[in-house]
Coordinates of C-alpha atoms in Angstrom, one line a residue:
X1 CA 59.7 118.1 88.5
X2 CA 62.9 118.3 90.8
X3 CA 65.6 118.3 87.7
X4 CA 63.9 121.5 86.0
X5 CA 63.4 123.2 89.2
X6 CA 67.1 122.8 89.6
X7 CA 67.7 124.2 86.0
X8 CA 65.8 127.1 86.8
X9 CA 68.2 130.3 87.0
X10 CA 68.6 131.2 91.2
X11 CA 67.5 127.4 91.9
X12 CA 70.5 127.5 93.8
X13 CA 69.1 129.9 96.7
X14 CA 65.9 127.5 97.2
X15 CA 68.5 124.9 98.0
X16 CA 67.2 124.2 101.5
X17 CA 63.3 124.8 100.8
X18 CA 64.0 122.1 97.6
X19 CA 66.2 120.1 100.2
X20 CA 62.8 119.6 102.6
X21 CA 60.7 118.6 100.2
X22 CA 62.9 116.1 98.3
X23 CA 61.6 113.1 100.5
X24 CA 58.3 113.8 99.5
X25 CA 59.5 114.1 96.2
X26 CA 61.5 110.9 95.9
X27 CA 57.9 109.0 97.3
X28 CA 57.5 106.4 94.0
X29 CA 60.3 107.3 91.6
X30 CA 62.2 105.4 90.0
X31 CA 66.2 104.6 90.8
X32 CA 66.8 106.5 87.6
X33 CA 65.1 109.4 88.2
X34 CA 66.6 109.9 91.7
X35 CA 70.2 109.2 90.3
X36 CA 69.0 112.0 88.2
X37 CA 67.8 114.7 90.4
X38 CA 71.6 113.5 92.3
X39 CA 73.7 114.6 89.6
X40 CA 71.9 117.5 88.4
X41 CA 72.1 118.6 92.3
X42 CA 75.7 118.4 92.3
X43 CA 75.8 120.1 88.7
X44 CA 74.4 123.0 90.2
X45 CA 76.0 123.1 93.4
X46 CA 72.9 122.3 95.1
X47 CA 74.6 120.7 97.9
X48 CA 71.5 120.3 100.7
X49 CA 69.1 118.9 97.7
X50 CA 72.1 116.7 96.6
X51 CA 72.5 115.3 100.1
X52 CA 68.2 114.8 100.0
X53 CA 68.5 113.1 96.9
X54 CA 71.0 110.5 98.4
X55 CA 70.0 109.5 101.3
X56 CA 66.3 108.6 99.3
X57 CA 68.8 106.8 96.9
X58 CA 69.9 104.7 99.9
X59 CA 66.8 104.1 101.2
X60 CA 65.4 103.1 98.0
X61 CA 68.1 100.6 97.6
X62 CA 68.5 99.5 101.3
X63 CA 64.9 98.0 100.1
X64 CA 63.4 98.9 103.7
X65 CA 65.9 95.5 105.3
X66 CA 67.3 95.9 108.4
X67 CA 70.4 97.5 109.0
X68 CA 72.2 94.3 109.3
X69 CA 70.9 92.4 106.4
X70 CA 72.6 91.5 103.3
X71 CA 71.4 93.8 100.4
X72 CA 70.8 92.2 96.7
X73 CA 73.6 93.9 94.7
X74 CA 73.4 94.2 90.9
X75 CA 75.6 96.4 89.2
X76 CA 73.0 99.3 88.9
X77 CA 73.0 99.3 92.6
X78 CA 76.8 99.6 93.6
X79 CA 76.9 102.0 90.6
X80 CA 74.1 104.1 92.3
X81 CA 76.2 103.9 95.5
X82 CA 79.2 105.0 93.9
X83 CA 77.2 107.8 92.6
X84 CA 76.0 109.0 96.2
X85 CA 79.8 108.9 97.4
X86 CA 81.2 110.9 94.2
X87 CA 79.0 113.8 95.2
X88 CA 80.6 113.3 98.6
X89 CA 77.2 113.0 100.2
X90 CA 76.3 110.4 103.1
X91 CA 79.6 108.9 102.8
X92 CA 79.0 106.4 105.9
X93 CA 75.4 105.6 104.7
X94 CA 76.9 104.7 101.3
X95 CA 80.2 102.7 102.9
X96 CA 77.9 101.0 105.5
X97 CA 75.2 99.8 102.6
X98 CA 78.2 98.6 100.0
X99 CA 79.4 96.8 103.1
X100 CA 75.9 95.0 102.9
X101 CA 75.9 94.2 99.3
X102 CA 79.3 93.3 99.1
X103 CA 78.3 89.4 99.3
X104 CA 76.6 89.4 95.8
X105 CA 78.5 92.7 94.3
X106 CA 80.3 92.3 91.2
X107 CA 84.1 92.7 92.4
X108 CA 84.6 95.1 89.5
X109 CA 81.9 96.9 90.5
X110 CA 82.8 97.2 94.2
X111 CA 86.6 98.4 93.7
X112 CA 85.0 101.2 91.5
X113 CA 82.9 102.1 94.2
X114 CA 85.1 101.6 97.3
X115 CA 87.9 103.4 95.5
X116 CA 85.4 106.3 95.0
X117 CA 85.2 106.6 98.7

């Protein structure tokens, strides 16, 4: 499990090892567990495994769509976006895939996240 690898003490220097493994990792898990392994990443100044763990955030919710096509936005989603770009990780992933769900985002929703940015 990713999260109590990175609770481990001196998880920190296994960063990059943790980092290359993380898509294999992500393979099947669920959005919450990947928001998971995010924040715990940042917690622990994890940076490399933080920035693993969101771009397989962004891919899970990009839903495998092409680049230009809309993305189905509830408010888990954006929220999981705004996420990615509070860890200050794949910032123009994160803007160019909130620019995609924007159609069917909650307004709310998007001003938190674009503000985040």
């Amino acid at each position: 499990d990713v999260v109590r690898f990175l609770l481990l003490p001196g998880a920190a220097g296994r960063d990059v090892q943790l980092a290359t493994s993380c898509p294999k990792l992500f393979e099947g898990r669920s959005l919450k567990e990947q928001r998971e392994v995010l924040h715990t990443a940042k917690g622990r100044n994890s940076s490399n495994t933080a920035a693993a763990a969101g771009t397989a955030l962004l891919k899970t919710l990009s839903g495998g769509v092409a680049p230009t096509e809309h993305v189905a936005a509830p408010d888990v989603h954006v929220d999981s976006v705004r996420e990615v770009a509070d860890c200050g990780v794949r910032l123009p992933a994160a803007a160019a895939l909130l620019r995609r769900m924007a159609p069917s985002a909650s307004p709310l929703k998007l001003a938190e996240a674009l503000l985040v940015m």
